[in-house]
Amino acid sequence: MVGTNPFESAMAQLSKAASFIGKSDPKVNEKLEILKQPQRIINVTIPVRMDNGKIRIFQGYRVQFNNARGPYKGGIRYHHNVSLDEVKALSFWMAMKCAVADLPLGGGKGGIIVDPKTLSVKELERLSRGYARAIADNIGPDKDVPAPDVNTTGQIMGWMIDELIKLQPKKLSKKEEMKLRSTITGKLIKDGGSEGREEATGLGGLFVLQAMLSKMKLTGKKLTVAVQGFGNVGYNIAKFLHENGFTVVAVSDSKGGIYVPEGLSPVLTLECKKKNGTLVGCYCFGSVCDMKKGKQITNEALLELPVDILVPAALESAITKDNAPKIKAKVILEMANGPTTPEADTILYKRGIPVIPDILSNSGGVSVSAFEWEQNLKGQHWSKKAVNAKLKAKMEKAASDIWTTSKNIKTDLRTSAFVVALGRILKAMK
Ligand code: GLU
């Protein structure tokens, strides 16, 4: 059934966009056919010595979808629900996303089937180093450039790059080592990371939203927001929205959410969550957390709150044909990858609720990854101000391209984003 399998959703999106593209040209048809499958699927097993002395074998993937515009690019996800079809979908979306942001990169994605919360730090390190060894021959600055995704961090990227350096047969010069470091982005600054990368997805989302709201003539009043997901992306978009005059009334993590009608403080909420180990009770308004200020809600209820802007920032298929009719938000900003199924898209479009699509809204992360790659290759380190200025310009250009296309071809923003991306990818394909 379309909607439950992310790769089927991705292919439904592709075929919808394809119907807007000159299909009478047989060459275009051939290229669209090629884009229905990844160029390469790497399947790895990673044996890890656990703290109890026993070996556990983990299953991992790296899918290299398309490199017509440049090296494959995309994160590595650690999650117990990772599947090959999910990684295929995510790698396809990366190819589209990099084209939307007009980066000289293709699309790839990796994943390991693991719940990282069940591992010790040492086990996590051994798993990450094992995965880096397993895919080492297939990645590199001109081949494939991995990065963080769900449950992976700058620290994990650091272990991976360190492992790649260790694999080198001879000691590298400083210049050679910096080039090798560009193989992985989203690193900590001390390992060659870029200023601004950590919060880039969230900040990019803010820039895209501001650009789109002004096109939609929805600026000027204090808009309310609900954010599903409180990881790197969910937290940062909530923080930037809060700092920029939006009222964030609800956030959630995988266990459930909180609703603070007066508007919550994302920074205090995160501190409280870290201290208590749960979001429940972290009803932080202004400078205090007060049990009376809010209430506990489920993830399902969060999606249906009466807010102006709904931000799904967790996993795929959160908005489906079942809850799409009940959504009350005026605009949806997709910060997760693939949070809306094609059936839900159709319902939302008919209801007049614009969905600002993932491949635009969350492309700030990979954009600053591309800046990190470029800095490493050139042996440079840019200031945060320079990085953020470049990010803002990129997001505004991408938002404007997609808005204009949607007006020209008279369709939804996702299909328009695909049409823009496909135009660029098809041109680059031989
Ligand atoms: N995982 C992020 C994404 O889905 C970032 C990928 C990257 O920086 O390469 O866009």
PDB file of N, CA, C and O and ligand atoms in Angstrom, residues 62 73-77 90 94 97-98 105 108-109 145-150 152 185-186 197 201 233 335 337 358 362-370, ligand 1:
ATOM      1  N   ARG A  62      24.555   1.274   2.967  1.00  0.00           N
ATOM      2  CA  ARG A  62      24.842   2.576   2.371  1.00  0.00           C
ATOM      3  C   ARG A  62      24.257   2.495   0.975  1.00  0.00           C
ATOM      4  O   ARG A  62      24.609   1.580   0.203  1.00  0.00           O
ATOM      5  N   LYS A  73      25.833  12.171  -1.434  1.00  0.00           N
ATOM      6  CA  LYS A  73      25.881  12.927  -0.173  1.00  0.00           C
ATOM      7  C   LYS A  73      24.675  12.582   0.669  1.00  0.00           C
ATOM      8  O   LYS A  73      23.547  12.552   0.179  1.00  0.00           O
ATOM      9  N   GLY A  74      24.885  12.338   1.942  1.00  0.00           N
ATOM     10  CA  GLY A  74      23.748  12.102   2.831  1.00  0.00           C
ATOM     11  C   GLY A  74      24.179  11.441   4.132  1.00  0.00           C
ATOM     12  O   GLY A  74      25.271  10.875   4.234  1.00  0.00           O
ATOM     13  N   GLY A  75      23.305  11.545   5.099  1.00  0.00           N
ATOM     14  CA  GLY A  75      23.614  11.106   6.457  1.00  0.00           C
ATOM     15  C   GLY A  75      23.612   9.614   6.679  1.00  0.00           C
ATOM     16  O   GLY A  75      23.377   8.813   5.771  1.00  0.00           O
ATOM     17  N   ILE A  76      23.900   9.259   7.927  1.00  0.00           N
ATOM     18  CA  ILE A  76      23.866   7.871   8.391  1.00  0.00           C
ATOM     19  C   ILE A  76      22.930   7.841   9.597  1.00  0.00           C
ATOM     20  O   ILE A  76      23.105   8.613  10.537  1.00  0.00           O
ATOM     21  N   ARG A  77      21.954   6.968   9.537  1.00  0.00           N
ATOM     22  CA  ARG A  77      20.936   6.902  10.586  1.00  0.00           C
ATOM     23  C   ARG A  77      21.136   5.673  11.455  1.00  0.00           C
ATOM     24  O   ARG A  77      21.390   4.585  10.934  1.00  0.00           O
ATOM     25  N   LEU A  90      15.430   7.535   1.529  1.00  0.00           N
ATOM     26  CA  LEU A  90      16.178   8.675   2.068  1.00  0.00           C
ATOM     27  C   LEU A  90      17.297   9.101   1.114  1.00  0.00           C
ATOM     28  O   LEU A  90      17.581  10.291   0.971  1.00  0.00           O
ATOM     29  N   MET A  94      17.732  12.632  -0.801  1.00  0.00           N
ATOM     30  CA  MET A  94      18.980  13.413  -0.733  1.00  0.00           C
ATOM     31  C   MET A  94      19.380  13.916  -2.119  1.00  0.00           C
ATOM     32  O   MET A  94      19.834  15.059  -2.258  1.00  0.00           O
ATOM     33  N   LYS A  97      17.134  16.725  -2.811  1.00  0.00           N
ATOM     34  CA  LYS A  97      17.411  17.844  -1.898  1.00  0.00           C
ATOM     35  C   LYS A  97      18.656  18.616  -2.327  1.00  0.00           C
ATOM     36  O   LYS A  97      18.662  19.844  -2.352  1.00  0.00           O
ATOM     37  N   CYS A  98      19.714  17.889  -2.662  1.00  0.00           N
ATOM     38  CA  CYS A  98      20.955  18.564  -3.067  1.00  0.00           C
ATOM     39  C   CYS A  98      20.727  19.361  -4.352  1.00  0.00           C
ATOM     40  O   CYS A  98      21.304  20.433  -4.521  1.00  0.00           O
ATOM     41  N   LEU A 105      26.358  18.118  -5.662  1.00  0.00           N
ATOM     42  CA  LEU A 105      26.380  16.819  -4.980  1.00  0.00           C
ATOM     43  C   LEU A 105      25.200  15.968  -5.420  1.00  0.00           C
ATOM     44  O   LEU A 105      24.156  16.492  -5.819  1.00  0.00           O
ATOM     45  N   GLY A 108      22.881  10.138  -1.381  1.00  0.00           N
ATOM     46  CA  GLY A 108      23.162   8.835  -0.774  1.00  0.00           C
ATOM     47  C   GLY A 108      22.619   8.820   0.641  1.00  0.00           C
ATOM     48  O   GLY A 108      22.171   9.859   1.146  1.00  0.00           O
ATOM     49  N   LYS A 109      22.617   7.684   1.269  1.00  0.00           N
ATOM     50  CA  LYS A 109      22.200   7.614   2.678  1.00  0.00           C
ATOM     51  C   LYS A 109      22.702   6.311   3.265  1.00  0.00           C
ATOM     52  O   LYS A 109      22.847   5.319   2.551  1.00  0.00           O
ATOM     53  N   VAL A 145      30.015  11.263   0.431  1.00  0.00           N
ATOM     54  CA  VAL A 145      30.359  12.060   1.622  1.00  0.00           C
ATOM     55  C   VAL A 145      29.260  11.919   2.685  1.00  0.00           C
ATOM     56  O   VAL A 145      28.271  12.653   2.665  1.00  0.00           O
ATOM     57  N   PRO A 146      29.414  10.987   3.613  1.00  0.00           N
ATOM     58  CA  PRO A 146      28.408  10.802   4.677  1.00  0.00           C
ATOM     59  C   PRO A 146      28.385  11.940   5.705  1.00  0.00           C
ATOM     60  O   PRO A 146      29.267  12.802   5.724  1.00  0.00           O
ATOM     61  N   ALA A 147      27.382  11.909   6.566  1.00  0.00           N
ATOM     62  CA  ALA A 147      27.141  12.969   7.559  1.00  0.00           C
ATOM     63  C   ALA A 147      26.203  12.413   8.635  1.00  0.00           C
ATOM     64  O   ALA A 147      25.777  11.262   8.539  1.00  0.00           O
ATOM     65  N   PRO A 148      25.854  13.209   9.632  1.00  0.00           N
ATOM     66  CA  PRO A 148      24.896  12.720  10.643  1.00  0.00           C
ATOM     67  C   PRO A 148      23.454  12.691  10.121  1.00  0.00           C
ATOM     68  O   PRO A 148      23.115  13.365   9.149  1.00  0.00           O
ATOM     69  N   ASP A 149      22.643  11.901  10.772  1.00  0.00           N
ATOM     70  CA  ASP A 149      21.194  11.868  10.543  1.00  0.00           C
ATOM     71  C   ASP A 149      20.586  11.496  11.906  1.00  0.00           C
ATOM     72  O   ASP A 149      21.207  11.728  12.944  1.00  0.00           O
ATOM     73  N   VAL A 150      19.421  10.896  11.901  1.00  0.00           N
ATOM     74  CA  VAL A 150      18.743  10.543  13.160  1.00  0.00           C
ATOM     75  C   VAL A 150      19.677   9.724  14.072  1.00  0.00           C
ATOM     76  O   VAL A 150      20.239   8.710  13.634  1.00  0.00           O
ATOM     77  N   THR A 152      22.648  10.166  15.113  1.00  0.00           N
ATOM     78  CA  THR A 152      24.107  10.207  14.935  1.00  0.00           C
ATOM     79  C   THR A 152      24.583  11.641  15.147  1.00  0.00           C
ATOM     80  O   THR A 152      23.849  12.586  14.873  1.00  0.00           O
ATOM     81  N   THR A 185      31.120  14.883   6.739  1.00  0.00           N
ATOM     82  CA  THR A 185      30.774  16.215   7.251  1.00  0.00           C
ATOM     83  C   THR A 185      29.914  16.081   8.510  1.00  0.00           C
ATOM     84  O   THR A 185      29.541  14.971   8.886  1.00  0.00           O
ATOM     85  N   GLY A 186      29.650  17.222   9.123  1.00  0.00           N
ATOM     86  CA  GLY A 186      28.902  17.192  10.387  1.00  0.00           C
ATOM     87  C   GLY A 186      29.827  16.816  11.534  1.00  0.00           C
ATOM     88  O   GLY A 186      29.378  16.365  12.588  1.00  0.00           O
ATOM     89  N   ARG A 197      27.262  24.141  11.573  1.00  0.00           N
ATOM     90  CA  ARG A 197      26.678  22.907  11.012  1.00  0.00           C
ATOM     91  C   ARG A 197      25.649  22.292  11.952  1.00  0.00           C
ATOM     92  O   ARG A 197      24.600  21.823  11.517  1.00  0.00           O
ATOM     93  N   THR A 201      20.345  22.794  10.043  1.00  0.00           N
ATOM     94  CA  THR A 201      19.052  22.321   9.521  1.00  0.00           C
ATOM     95  C   THR A 201      17.938  23.193  10.090  1.00  0.00           C
ATOM     96  O   THR A 201      17.038  23.633   9.357  1.00  0.00           O
ATOM     97  N   VAL A 233      17.183  18.460  15.057  1.00  0.00           N
ATOM     98  CA  VAL A 233      16.411  19.295  14.138  1.00  0.00           C
ATOM     99  C   VAL A 233      15.206  19.926  14.840  1.00  0.00           C
ATOM    100  O   VAL A 233      14.989  21.140  14.762  1.00  0.00           O
ATOM    101  N   MET A 335      10.309  19.300   8.522  1.00  0.00           N
ATOM    102  CA  MET A 335      11.732  19.284   8.891  1.00  0.00           C
ATOM    103  C   MET A 335      12.273  17.857   8.959  1.00  0.00           C
ATOM    104  O   MET A 335      13.481  17.643   8.892  1.00  0.00           O
ATOM    105  N   ASN A 337      12.496  13.982   7.194  1.00  0.00           N
ATOM    106  CA  ASN A 337      12.465  13.505   5.814  1.00  0.00           C
ATOM    107  C   ASN A 337      11.242  12.619   5.636  1.00  0.00           C
ATOM    108  O   ASN A 337      11.022  11.700   6.430  1.00  0.00           O
ATOM    109  N   ASP A 358      10.044  18.756   2.692  1.00  0.00           N
ATOM    110  CA  ASP A 358      11.324  18.370   3.293  1.00  0.00           C
ATOM    111  C   ASP A 358      12.541  18.713   2.442  1.00  0.00           C
ATOM    112  O   ASP A 358      13.512  19.259   2.941  1.00  0.00           O
ATOM    113  N   ASN A 362      14.377  21.234   4.941  1.00  0.00           N
ATOM    114  CA  ASN A 362      15.495  20.763   5.772  1.00  0.00           C
ATOM    115  C   ASN A 362      16.813  20.698   5.007  1.00  0.00           C
ATOM    116  O   ASN A 362      17.773  20.084   5.467  1.00  0.00           O
ATOM    117  N   SER A 363      16.863  21.411   3.873  1.00  0.00           N
ATOM    118  CA  SER A 363      18.091  21.345   3.066  1.00  0.00           C
ATOM    119  C   SER A 363      19.223  22.217   3.626  1.00  0.00           C
ATOM    120  O   SER A 363      20.336  22.217   3.098  1.00  0.00           O
ATOM    121  N   GLY A 364      18.950  22.944   4.711  1.00  0.00           N
ATOM    122  CA  GLY A 364      20.001  23.760   5.332  1.00  0.00           C
ATOM    123  C   GLY A 364      21.122  22.899   5.910  1.00  0.00           C
ATOM    124  O   GLY A 364      22.296  23.290   5.887  1.00  0.00           O
ATOM    125  N   GLY A 365      20.767  21.718   6.407  1.00  0.00           N
ATOM    126  CA  GLY A 365      21.777  20.826   7.001  1.00  0.00           C
ATOM    127  C   GLY A 365      22.792  20.394   5.961  1.00  0.00           C
ATOM    128  O   GLY A 365      24.009  20.576   6.133  1.00  0.00           O
ATOM    129  N   VAL A 366      22.302  19.875   4.858  1.00  0.00           N
ATOM    130  CA  VAL A 366      23.239  19.399   3.831  1.00  0.00           C
ATOM    131  C   VAL A 366      23.950  20.581   3.157  1.00  0.00           C
ATOM    132  O   VAL A 366      25.083  20.436   2.701  1.00  0.00           O
ATOM    133  N   SER A 367      23.309  21.740   3.155  1.00  0.00           N
ATOM    134  CA  SER A 367      23.987  22.903   2.557  1.00  0.00           C
ATOM    135  C   SER A 367      25.233  23.265   3.355  1.00  0.00           C
ATOM    136  O   SER A 367      26.306  23.486   2.787  1.00  0.00           O
ATOM    137  N   VAL A 368      25.094  23.294   4.704  1.00  0.00           N
ATOM    138  CA  VAL A 368      26.285  23.620   5.500  1.00  0.00           C
ATOM    139  C   VAL A 368      27.272  22.441   5.489  1.00  0.00           C
ATOM    140  O   VAL A 368      28.477  22.630   5.565  1.00  0.00           O
ATOM    141  N   SER A 369      26.767  21.207   5.306  1.00  0.00           N
ATOM    142  CA  SER A 369      27.671  20.073   5.078  1.00  0.00           C
ATOM    143  C   SER A 369      28.510  20.315   3.822  1.00  0.00           C
ATOM    144  O   SER A 369      29.708  20.046   3.801  1.00  0.00           O
ATOM    145  N   ALA A 370      27.855  20.817   2.785  1.00  0.00           N
ATOM    146  CA  ALA A 370      28.585  21.101   1.536  1.00  0.00           C
ATOM    147  C   ALA A 370      29.630  22.198   1.777  1.00  0.00           C
ATOM    148  O   ALA A 370      30.735  22.138   1.236  1.00  0.00           O
TER     149      ALA A 370
HETATM  150  N1  GLU B   1      20.901  13.919   7.387  1.00  0.00           N
HETATM  151  C1  GLU B   1      20.696  15.237   6.869  1.00  0.00           C
HETATM  152  C2  GLU B   1      19.613  15.224   5.824  1.00  0.00           C
HETATM  153  O1  GLU B   1      18.781  14.349   5.788  1.00  0.00           O
HETATM  154  C3  GLU B   1      21.972  15.906   6.418  1.00  0.00           C
HETATM  155  C4  GLU B   1      22.749  15.190   5.367  1.00  0.00           C
HETATM  156  C5  GLU B   1      24.129  15.764   5.115  1.00  0.00           C
HETATM  157  O2  GLU B   1      24.527  16.720   5.760  1.00  0.00           O
HETATM  158  O3  GLU B   1      24.795  15.219   4.233  1.00  0.00           O
HETATM  159  O4  GLU B   1      19.495  16.133   5.051  1.00  0.00           O
END
